[in-house]
Backbone as a chain_set.jsonl record, in Angstrom:
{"seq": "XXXXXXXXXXXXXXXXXXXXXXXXXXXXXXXXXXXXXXXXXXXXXXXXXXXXXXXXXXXXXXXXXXXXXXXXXXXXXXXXXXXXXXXXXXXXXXXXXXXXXXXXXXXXXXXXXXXXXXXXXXXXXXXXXXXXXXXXXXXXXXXXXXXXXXXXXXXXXXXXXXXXXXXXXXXXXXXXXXXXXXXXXXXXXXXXXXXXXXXXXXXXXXXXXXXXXXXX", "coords": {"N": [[18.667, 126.604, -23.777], [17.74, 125.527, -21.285], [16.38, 123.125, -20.186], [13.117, 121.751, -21.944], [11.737, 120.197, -20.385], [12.191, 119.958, -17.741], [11.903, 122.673, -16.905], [9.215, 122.684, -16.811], [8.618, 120.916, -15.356], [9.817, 122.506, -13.089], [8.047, 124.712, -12.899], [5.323, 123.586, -12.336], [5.888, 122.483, -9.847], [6.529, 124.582, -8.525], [8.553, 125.849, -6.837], [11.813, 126.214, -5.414], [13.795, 124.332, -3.412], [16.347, 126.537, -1.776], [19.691, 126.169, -0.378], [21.97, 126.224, 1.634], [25.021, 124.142, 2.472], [26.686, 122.759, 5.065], [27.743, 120.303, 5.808], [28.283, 117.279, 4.142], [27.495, 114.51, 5.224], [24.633, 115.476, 5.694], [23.575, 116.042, 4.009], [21.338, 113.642, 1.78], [19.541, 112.965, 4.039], [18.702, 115.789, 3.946], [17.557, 115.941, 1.478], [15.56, 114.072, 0.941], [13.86, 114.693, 3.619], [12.863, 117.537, 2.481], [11.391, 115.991, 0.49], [9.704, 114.741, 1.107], [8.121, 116.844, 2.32], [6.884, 117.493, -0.151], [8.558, 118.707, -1.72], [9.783, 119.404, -4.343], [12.52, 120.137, -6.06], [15.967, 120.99, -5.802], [17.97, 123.478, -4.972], [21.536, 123.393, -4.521], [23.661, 125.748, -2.825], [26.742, 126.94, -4.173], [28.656, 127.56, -2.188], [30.366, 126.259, -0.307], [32.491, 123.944, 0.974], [31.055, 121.12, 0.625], [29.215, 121.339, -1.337], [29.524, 120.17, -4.342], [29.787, 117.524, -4.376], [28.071, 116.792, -2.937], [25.232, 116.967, -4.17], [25.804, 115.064, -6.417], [25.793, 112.518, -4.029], [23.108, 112.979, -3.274], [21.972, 112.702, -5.718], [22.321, 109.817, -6.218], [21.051, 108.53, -4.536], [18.844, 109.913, -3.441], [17.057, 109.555, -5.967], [14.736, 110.717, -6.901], [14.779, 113.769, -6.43], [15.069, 116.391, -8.307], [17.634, 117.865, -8.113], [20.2, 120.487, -8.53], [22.914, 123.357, -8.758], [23.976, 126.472, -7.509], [24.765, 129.539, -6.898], [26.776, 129.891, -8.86], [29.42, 130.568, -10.811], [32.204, 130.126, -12.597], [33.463, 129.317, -15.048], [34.93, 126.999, -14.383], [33.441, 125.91, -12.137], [30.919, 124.922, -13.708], [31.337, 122.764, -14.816], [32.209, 121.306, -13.03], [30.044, 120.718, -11.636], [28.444, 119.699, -13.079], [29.693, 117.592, -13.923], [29.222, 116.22, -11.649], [26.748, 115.744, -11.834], [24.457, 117.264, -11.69], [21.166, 118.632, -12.635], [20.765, 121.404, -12.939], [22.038, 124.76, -13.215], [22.262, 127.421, -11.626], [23.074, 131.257, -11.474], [23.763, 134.229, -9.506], [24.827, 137.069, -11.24], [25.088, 137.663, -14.658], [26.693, 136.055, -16.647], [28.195, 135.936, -19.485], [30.549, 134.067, -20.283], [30.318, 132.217, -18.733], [27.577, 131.138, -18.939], [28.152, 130.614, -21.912], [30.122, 127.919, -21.142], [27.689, 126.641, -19.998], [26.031, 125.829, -21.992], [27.973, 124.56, -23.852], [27.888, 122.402, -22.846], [25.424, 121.488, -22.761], [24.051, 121.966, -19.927], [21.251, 122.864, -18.351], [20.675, 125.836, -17.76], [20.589, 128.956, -15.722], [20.485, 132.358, -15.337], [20.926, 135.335, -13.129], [19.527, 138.166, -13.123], [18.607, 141.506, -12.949], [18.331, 143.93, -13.615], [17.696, 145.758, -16.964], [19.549, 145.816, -18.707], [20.835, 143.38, -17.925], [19.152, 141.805, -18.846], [19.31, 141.387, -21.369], [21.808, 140.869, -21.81], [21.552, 138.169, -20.96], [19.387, 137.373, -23.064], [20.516, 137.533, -25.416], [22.769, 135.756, -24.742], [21.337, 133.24, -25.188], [19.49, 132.605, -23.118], [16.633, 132.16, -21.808], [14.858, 131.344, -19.232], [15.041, 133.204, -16.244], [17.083, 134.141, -13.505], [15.575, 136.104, -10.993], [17.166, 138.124, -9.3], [18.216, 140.252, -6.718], [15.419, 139.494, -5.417], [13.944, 141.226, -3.549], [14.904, 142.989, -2.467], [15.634, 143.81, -4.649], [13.649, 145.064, -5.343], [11.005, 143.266, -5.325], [8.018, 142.177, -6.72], [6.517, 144.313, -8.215], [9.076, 145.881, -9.34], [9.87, 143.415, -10.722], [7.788, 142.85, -12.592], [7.971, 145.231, -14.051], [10.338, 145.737, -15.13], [10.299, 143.178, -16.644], [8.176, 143.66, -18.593], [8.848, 144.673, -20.731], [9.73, 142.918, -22.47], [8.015, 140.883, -23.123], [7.102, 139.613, -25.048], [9.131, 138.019, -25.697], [8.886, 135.568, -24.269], [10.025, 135.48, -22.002], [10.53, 134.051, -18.998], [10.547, 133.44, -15.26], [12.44, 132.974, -12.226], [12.026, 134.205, -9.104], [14.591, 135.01, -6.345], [15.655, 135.434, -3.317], [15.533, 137.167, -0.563], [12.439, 135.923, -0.319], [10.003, 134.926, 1.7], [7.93, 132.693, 4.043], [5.683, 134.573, 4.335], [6.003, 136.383, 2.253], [6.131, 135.505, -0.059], [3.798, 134.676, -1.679], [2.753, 136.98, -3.764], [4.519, 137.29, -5.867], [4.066, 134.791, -7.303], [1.584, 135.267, -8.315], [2.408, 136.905, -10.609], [2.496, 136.729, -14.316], [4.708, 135.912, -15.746], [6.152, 134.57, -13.602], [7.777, 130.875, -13.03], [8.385, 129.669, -10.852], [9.135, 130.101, -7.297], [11.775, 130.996, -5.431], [13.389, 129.473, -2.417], [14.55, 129.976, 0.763], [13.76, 129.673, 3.021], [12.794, 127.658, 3.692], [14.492, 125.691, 4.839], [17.048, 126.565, 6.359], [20.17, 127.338, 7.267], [20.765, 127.108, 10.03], [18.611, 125.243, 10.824], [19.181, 123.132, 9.375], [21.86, 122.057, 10.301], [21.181, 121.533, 12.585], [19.792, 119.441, 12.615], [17.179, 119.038, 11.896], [14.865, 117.568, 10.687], [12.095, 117.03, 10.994], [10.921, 119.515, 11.167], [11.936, 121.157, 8.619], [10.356, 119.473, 6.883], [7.874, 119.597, 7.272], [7.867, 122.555, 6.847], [7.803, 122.466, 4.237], [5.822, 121.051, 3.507], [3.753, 122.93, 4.295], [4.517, 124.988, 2.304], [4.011, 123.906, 0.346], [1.189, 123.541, 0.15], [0.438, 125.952, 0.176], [1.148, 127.364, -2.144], [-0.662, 124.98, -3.864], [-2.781, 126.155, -3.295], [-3.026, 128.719, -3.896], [-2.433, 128.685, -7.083], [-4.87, 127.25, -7.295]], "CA": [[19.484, 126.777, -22.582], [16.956, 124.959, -20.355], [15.328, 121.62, -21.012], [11.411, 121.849, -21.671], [10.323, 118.851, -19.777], [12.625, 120.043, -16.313], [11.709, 123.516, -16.481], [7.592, 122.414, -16.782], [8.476, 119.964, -13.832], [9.541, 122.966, -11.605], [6.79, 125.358, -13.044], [4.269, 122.643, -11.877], [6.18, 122.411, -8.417], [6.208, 126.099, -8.068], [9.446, 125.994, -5.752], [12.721, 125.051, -5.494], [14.259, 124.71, -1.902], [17.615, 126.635, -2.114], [20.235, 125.485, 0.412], [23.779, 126.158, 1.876], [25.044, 122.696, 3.061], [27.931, 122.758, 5.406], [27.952, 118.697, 6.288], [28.154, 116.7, 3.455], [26.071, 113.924, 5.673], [23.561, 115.96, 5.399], [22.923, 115.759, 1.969], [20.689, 112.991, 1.687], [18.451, 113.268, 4.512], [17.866, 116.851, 3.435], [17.148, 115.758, 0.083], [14.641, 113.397, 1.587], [13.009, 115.918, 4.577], [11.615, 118.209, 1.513], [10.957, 115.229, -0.634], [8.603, 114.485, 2.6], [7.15, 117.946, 2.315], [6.092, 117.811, -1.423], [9.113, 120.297, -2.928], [10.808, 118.232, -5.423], [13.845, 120.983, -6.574], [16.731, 121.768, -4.658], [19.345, 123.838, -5.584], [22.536, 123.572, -3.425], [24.263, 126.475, -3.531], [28.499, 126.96, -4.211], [28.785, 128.467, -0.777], [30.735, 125.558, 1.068], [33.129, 122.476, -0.09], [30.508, 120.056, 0.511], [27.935, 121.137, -2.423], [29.636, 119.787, -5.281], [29.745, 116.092, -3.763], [26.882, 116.55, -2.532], [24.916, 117.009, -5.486], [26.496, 113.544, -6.12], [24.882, 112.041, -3.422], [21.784, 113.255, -3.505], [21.487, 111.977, -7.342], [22.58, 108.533, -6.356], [20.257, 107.885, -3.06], [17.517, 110.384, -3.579], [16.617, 110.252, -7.201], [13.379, 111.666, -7.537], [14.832, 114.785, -5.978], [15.729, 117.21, -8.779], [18.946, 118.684, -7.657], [20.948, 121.141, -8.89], [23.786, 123.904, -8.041], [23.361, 127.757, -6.906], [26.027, 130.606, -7.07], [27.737, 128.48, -10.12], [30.446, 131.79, -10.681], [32.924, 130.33, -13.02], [33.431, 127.642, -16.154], [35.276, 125.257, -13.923], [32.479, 125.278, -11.703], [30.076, 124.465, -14.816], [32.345, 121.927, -15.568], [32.137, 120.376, -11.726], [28.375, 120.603, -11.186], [27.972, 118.79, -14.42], [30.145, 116.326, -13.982], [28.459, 115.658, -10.373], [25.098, 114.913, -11.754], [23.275, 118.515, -11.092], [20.044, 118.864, -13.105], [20.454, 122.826, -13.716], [22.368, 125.309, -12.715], [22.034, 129.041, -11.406], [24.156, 132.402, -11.062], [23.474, 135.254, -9.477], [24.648, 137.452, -12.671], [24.505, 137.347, -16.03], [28.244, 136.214, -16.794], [28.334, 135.243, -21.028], [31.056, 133.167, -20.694], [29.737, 131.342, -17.864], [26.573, 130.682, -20.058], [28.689, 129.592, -22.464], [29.895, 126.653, -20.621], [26.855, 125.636, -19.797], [25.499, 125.722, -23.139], [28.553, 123.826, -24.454], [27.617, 120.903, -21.925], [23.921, 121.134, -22.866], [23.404, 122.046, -18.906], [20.239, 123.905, -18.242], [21.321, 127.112, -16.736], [19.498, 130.433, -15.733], [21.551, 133.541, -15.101], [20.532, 135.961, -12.819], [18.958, 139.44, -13.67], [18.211, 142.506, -11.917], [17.593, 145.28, -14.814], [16.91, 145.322, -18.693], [20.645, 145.627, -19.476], [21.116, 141.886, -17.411], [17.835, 140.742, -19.369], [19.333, 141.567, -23.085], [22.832, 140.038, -22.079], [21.098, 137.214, -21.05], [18.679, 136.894, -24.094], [22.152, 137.531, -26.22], [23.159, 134.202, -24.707], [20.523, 132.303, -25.575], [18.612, 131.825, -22.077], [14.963, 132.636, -21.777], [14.384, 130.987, -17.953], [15.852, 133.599, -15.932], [16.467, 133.891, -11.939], [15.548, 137.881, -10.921], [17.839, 138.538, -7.871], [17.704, 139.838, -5.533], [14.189, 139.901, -5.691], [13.094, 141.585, -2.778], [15.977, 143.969, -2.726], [15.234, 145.08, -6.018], [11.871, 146.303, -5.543], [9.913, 142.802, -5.492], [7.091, 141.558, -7.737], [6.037, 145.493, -9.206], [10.261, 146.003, -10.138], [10.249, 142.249, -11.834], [7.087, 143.087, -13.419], [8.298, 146.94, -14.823], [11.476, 145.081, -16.147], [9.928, 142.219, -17.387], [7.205, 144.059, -19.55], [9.361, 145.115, -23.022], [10.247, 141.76, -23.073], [7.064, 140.394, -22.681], [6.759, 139.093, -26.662], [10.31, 136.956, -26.071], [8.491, 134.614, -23.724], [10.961, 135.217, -20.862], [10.1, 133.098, -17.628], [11.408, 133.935, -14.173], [12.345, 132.369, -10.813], [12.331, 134.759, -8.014], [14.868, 134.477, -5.426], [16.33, 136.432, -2.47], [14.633, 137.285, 0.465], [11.553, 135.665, -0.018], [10.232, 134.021, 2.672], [6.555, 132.445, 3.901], [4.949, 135.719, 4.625], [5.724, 137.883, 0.813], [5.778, 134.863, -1.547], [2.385, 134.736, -2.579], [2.483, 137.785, -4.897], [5.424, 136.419, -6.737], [3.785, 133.363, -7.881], [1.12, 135.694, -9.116], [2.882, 137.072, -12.039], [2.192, 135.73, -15.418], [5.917, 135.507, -15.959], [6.678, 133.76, -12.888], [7.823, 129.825, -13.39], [8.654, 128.832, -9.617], [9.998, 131.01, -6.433], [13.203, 130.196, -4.608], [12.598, 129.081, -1.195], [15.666, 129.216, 1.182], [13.435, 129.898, 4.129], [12.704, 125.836, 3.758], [15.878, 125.02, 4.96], [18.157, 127.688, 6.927], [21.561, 126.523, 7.593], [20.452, 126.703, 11.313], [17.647, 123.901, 10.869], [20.173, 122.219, 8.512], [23.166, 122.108, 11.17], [20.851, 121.006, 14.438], [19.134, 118.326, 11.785], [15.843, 119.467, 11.963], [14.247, 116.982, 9.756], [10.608, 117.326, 10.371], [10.503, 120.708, 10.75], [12.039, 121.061, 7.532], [9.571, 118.99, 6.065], [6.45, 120.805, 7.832], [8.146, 124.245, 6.361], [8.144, 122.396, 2.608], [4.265, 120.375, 3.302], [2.747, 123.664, 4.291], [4.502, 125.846, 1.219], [3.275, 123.245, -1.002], [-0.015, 123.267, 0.517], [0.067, 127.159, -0.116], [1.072, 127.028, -3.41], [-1.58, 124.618, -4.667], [-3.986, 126.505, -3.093], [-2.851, 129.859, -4.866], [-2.697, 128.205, -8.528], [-6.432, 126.711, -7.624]], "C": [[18.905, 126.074, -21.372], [16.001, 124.131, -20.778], [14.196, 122.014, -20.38], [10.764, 121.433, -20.798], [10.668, 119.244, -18.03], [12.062, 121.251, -16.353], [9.906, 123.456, -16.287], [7.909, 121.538, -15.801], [8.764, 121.165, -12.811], [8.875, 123.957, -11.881], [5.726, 124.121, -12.259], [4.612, 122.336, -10.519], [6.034, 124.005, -7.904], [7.723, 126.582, -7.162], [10.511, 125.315, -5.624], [13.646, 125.585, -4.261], [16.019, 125.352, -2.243], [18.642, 126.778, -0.601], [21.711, 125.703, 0.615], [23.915, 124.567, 2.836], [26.574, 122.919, 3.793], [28.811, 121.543, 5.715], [27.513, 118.141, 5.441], [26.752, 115.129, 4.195], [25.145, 113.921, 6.036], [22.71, 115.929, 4.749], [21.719, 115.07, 2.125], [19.256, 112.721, 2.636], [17.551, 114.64, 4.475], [16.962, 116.591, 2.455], [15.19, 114.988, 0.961], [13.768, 114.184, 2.933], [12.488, 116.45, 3.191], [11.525, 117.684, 0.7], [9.522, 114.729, 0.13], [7.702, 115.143, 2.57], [6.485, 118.016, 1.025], [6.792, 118.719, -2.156], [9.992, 119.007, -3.465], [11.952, 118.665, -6.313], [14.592, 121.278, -5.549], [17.691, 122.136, -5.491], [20.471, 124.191, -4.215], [23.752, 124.806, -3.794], [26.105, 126.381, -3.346], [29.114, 127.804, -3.232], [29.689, 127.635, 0.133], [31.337, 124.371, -0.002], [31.987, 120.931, 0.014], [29.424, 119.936, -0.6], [28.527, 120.651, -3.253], [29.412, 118.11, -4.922], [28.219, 115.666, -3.232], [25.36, 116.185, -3.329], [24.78, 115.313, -6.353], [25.566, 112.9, -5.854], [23.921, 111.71, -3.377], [20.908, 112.657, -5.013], [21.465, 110.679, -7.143], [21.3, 108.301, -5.398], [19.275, 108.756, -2.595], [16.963, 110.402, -5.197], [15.353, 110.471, -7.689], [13.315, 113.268, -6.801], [15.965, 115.732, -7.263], [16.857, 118.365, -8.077], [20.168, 119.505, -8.752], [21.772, 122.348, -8.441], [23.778, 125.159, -8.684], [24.862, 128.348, -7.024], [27.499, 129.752, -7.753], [28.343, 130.313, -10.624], [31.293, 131.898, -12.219], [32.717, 129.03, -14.143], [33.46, 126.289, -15.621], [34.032, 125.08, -13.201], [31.109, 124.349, -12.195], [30.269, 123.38, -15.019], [31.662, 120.493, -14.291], [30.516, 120.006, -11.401], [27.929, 119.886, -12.31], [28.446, 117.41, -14.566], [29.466, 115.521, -12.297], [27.276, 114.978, -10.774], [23.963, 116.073, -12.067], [22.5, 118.691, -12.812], [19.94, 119.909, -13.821], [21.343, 123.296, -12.689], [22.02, 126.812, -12.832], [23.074, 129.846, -10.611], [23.332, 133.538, -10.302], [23.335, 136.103, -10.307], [24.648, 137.156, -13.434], [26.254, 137.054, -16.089], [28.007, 135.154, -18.471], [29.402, 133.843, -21.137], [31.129, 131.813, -19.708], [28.342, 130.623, -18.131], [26.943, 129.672, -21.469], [28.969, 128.441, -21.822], [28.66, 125.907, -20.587], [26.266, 125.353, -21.21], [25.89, 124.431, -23.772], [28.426, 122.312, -24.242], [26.542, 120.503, -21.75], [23.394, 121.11, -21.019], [22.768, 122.976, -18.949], [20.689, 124.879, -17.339], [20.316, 128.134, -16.42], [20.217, 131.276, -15.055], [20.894, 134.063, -14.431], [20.687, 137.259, -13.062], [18.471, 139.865, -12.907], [17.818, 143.74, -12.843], [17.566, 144.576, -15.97], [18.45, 145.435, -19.095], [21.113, 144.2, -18.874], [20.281, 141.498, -18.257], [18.704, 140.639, -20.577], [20.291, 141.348, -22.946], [22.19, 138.358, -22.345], [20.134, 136.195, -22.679], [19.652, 136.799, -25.456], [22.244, 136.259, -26.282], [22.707, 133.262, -25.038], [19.617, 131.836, -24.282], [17.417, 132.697, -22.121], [14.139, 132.219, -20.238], [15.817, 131.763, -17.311], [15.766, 133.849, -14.331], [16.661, 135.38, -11.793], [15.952, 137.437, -9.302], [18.288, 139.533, -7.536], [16.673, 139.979, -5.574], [13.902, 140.947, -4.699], [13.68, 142.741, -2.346], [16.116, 144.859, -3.627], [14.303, 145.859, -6.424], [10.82, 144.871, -5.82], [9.259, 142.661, -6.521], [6.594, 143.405, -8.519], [7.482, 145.837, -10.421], [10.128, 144.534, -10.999], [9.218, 142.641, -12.58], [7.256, 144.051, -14.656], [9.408, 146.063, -15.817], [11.251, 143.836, -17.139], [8.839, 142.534, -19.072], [7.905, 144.4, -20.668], [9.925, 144.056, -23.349], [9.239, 140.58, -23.122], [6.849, 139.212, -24.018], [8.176, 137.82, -26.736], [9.75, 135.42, -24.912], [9.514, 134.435, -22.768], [10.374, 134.62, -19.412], [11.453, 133.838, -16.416], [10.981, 133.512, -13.07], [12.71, 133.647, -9.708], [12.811, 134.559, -6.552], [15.631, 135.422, -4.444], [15.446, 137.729, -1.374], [13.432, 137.301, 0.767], [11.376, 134.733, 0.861], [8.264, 133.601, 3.082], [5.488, 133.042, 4.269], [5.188, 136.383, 3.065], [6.094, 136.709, -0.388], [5.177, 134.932, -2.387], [2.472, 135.767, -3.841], [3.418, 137.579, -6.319], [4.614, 135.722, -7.717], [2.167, 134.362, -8.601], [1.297, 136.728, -10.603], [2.703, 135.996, -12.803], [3.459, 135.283, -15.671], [6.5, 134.383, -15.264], [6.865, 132.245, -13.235], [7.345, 129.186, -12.185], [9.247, 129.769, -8.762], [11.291, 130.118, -6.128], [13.246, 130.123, -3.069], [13.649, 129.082, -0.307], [15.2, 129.56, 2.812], [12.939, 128.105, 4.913], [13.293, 125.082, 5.24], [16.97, 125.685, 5.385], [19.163, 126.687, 7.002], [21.793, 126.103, 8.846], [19.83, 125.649, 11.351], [18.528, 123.11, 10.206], [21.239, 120.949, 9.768], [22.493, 121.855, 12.686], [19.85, 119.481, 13.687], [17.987, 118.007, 12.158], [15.292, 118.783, 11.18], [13.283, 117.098, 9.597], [9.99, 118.474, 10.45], [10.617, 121.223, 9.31], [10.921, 120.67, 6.11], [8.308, 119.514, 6.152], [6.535, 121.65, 7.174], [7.304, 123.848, 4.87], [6.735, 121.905, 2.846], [3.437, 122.023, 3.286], [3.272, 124.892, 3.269], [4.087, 125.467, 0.068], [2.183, 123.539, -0.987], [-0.593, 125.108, -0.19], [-0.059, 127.683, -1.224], [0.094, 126.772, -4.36], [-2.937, 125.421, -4.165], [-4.403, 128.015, -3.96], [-3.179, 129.626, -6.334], [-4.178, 127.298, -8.562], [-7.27, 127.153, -8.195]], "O": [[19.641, 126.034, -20.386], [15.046, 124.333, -21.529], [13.969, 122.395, -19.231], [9.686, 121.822, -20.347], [9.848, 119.004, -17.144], [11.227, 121.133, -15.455], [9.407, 124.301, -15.545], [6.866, 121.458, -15.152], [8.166, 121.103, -11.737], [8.913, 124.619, -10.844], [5.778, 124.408, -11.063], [3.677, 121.888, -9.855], [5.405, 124.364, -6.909], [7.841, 127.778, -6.894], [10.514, 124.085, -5.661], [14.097, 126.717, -4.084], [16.808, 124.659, -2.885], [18.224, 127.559, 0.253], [22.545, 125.358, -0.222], [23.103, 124.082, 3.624], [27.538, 123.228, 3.092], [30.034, 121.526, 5.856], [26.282, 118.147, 5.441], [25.616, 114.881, 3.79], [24.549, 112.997, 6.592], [21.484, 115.826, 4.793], [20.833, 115.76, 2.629], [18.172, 112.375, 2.165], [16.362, 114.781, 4.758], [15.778, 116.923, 2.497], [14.13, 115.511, 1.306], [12.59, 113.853, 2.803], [11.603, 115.75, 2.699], [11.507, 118.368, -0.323], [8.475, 114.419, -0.438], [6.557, 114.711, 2.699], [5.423, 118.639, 1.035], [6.273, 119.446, -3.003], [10.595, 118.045, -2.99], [12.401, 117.909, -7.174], [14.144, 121.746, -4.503], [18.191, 121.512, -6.427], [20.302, 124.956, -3.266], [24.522, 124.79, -4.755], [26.613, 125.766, -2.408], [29.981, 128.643, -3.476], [29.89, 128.074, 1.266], [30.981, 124.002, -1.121], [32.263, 119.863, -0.533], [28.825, 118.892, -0.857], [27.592, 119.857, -3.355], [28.503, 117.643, -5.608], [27.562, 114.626, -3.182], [24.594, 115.269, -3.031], [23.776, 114.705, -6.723], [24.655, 112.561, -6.61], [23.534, 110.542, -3.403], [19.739, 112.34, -5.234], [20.617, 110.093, -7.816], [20.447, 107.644, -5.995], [18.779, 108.554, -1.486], [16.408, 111.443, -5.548], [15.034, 110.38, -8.874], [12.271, 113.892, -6.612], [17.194, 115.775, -7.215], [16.648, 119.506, -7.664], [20.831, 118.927, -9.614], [21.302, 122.623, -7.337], [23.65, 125.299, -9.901], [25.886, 127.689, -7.207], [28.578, 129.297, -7.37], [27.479, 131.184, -10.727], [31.315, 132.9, -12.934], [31.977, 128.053, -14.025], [32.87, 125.229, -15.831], [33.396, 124.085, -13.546], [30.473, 123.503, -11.566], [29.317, 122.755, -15.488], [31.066, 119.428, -14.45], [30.1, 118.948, -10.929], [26.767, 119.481, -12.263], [27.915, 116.427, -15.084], [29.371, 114.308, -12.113], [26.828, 113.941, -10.286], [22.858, 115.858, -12.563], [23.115, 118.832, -13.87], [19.386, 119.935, -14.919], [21.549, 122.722, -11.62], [21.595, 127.351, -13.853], [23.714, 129.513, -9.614], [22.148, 133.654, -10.617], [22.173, 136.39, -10.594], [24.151, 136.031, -13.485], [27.008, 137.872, -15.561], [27.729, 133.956, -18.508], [29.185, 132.851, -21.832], [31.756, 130.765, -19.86], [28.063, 129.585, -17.531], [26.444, 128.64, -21.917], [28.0, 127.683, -21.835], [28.534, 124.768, -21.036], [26.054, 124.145, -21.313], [25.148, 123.523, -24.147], [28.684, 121.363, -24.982], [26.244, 119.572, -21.002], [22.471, 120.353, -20.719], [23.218, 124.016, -19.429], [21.05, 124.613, -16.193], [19.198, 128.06, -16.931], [20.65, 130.84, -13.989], [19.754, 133.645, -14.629], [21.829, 137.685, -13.235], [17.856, 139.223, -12.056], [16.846, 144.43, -12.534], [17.467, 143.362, -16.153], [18.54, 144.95, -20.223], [22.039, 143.787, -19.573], [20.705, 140.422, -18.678], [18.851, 139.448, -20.852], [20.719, 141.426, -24.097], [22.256, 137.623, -23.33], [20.206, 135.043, -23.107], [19.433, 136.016, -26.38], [21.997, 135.561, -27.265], [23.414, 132.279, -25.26], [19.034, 130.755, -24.368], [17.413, 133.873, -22.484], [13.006, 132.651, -20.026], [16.995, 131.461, -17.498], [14.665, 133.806, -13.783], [17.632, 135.95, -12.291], [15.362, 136.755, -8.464], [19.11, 139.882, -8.383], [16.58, 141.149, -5.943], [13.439, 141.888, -5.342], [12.943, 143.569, -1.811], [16.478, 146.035, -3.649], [14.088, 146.753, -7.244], [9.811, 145.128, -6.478], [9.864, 143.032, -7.527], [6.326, 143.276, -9.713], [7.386, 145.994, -11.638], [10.361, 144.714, -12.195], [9.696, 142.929, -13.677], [6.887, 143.865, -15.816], [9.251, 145.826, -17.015], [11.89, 143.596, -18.164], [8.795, 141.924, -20.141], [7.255, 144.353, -21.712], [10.609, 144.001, -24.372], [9.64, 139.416, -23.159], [6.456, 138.065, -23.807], [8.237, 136.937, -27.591], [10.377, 134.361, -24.945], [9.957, 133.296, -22.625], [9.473, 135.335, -18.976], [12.548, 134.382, -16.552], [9.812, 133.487, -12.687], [13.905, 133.928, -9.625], [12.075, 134.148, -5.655], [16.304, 136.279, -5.016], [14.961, 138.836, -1.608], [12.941, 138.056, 1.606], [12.176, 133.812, 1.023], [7.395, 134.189, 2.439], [4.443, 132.447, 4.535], [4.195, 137.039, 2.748], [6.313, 137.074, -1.543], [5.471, 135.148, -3.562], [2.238, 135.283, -4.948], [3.053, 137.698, -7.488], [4.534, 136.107, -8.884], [1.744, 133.803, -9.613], [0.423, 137.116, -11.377], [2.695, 134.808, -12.479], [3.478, 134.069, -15.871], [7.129, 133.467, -15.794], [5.918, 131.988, -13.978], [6.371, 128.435, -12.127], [10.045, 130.475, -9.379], [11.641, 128.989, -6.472], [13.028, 131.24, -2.599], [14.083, 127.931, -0.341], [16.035, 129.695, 3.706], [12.828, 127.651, 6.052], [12.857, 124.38, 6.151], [18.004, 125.419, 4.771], [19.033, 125.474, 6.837], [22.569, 125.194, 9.141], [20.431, 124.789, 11.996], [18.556, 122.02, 10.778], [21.281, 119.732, 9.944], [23.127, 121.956, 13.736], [19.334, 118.639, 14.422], [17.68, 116.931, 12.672], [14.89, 119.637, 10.389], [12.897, 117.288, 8.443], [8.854, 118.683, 10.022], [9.619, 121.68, 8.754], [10.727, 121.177, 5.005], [7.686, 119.865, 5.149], [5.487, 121.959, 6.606], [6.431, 124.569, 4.387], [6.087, 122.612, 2.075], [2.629, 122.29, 2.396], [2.538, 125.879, 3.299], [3.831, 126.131, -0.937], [1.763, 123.912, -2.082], [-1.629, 125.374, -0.799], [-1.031, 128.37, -1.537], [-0.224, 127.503, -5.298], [-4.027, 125.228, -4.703], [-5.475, 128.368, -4.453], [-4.097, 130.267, -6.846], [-4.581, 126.752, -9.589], [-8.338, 126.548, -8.292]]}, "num_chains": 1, "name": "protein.A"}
């Protein structure tokens, strides 16, 4: 359900900037601001008519910026984010026949999970890289841990995303489970929409910086 070689590229990044885009000519200099900072994932999420195009974009005239698309809901959307270009996609829940699609189109997907009856749809489907949301809502790095433990032997991986920010990351990224957090403190829609470029990129240099210093 998730190619080896992309999901060990954003384990080894640790982070993948996640992003509402409201100005398509945006795109590309975003992409490029946290390609600046050292985060090399973005996921744009299905929040606004400019992410699917955008996606696009960003593939053509940033391509060493793994991109892919966020609150992916429905088939057609599977359908659209695939035919754009996007890298991987992610749900909030666990939706089977929204897994299907992606399956059918060989796109790397990861469902999102919040208890052990989301984990064992999910592992049903065939995915094993899964995104625990809301993280921080659900009780944080001790709840992903509690839920994660009877599944510990299936080799389940997990991106934590939803209201982390660059004060309560760190403990995240210390789970053994963990792959990569989800970062959407990067990149607000405020810094986005006043085209904050090198702040942006400051946010993403010094979460990298924090990162490698954690996995040292």
């Amino acid at each position: 359900m998730f190619d080896p070689d992309l999901q060990r590229t954003l384990r080894e990044g640790g982070i993948v900037a996640v992003v509402i885009l409201d100005r398509l000519h945006d795109a590309v200099p975003l992409a490029r601001a946290l390609l600046g900072g050292g985060v090399r994932a973005l996921e744009l999420t299905l929040r606004t008519s400019a992410a699917v195009e955008a996606i696009r974009e960003i593939r053509h005239a940033v391509p060493e910026m793994i991109v892919g698309a966020g609150t992916v809901l429905t088939p057609q959307q599977v359908r659209e984010v695939h035919d754009a270009g996007a890298a991987f996609a992610v749900a909030p829940g666990t939706n089977p026949d929204v897994i299907g699609a992606a399956n059918a189109l060989g796109l790397s997907f990861a469902p999102g999970v919040m208890t052990p009856s989301d984990i064992e749809i999910a592992v049903a489907s065939g995915c094993r890289l899964l995104k625990f949301f809301p993280a921080e809502s659900a009780g944080g790095p001790a709840m992903l841990r509690a839920i994660a433990a009877p599944y510990g032997h299936l080799g389940l991986r997990f991106i934590p995303l939803g209201g982390l920010n660059a004060e309560n990351f760190a403990p995240y990224l210390s789970e053994p489970s963990v792959d990569a957090i989800g970062g959407s403190w990067l990149a607000p829609r405020e810094l986005i929409n006043s085209r904050s470029w090198p702040t942006i990129t400051t946010r993403a240099a010094e979460a990298v910086r924090r990162i490698q210093t954690l996995r040292s």
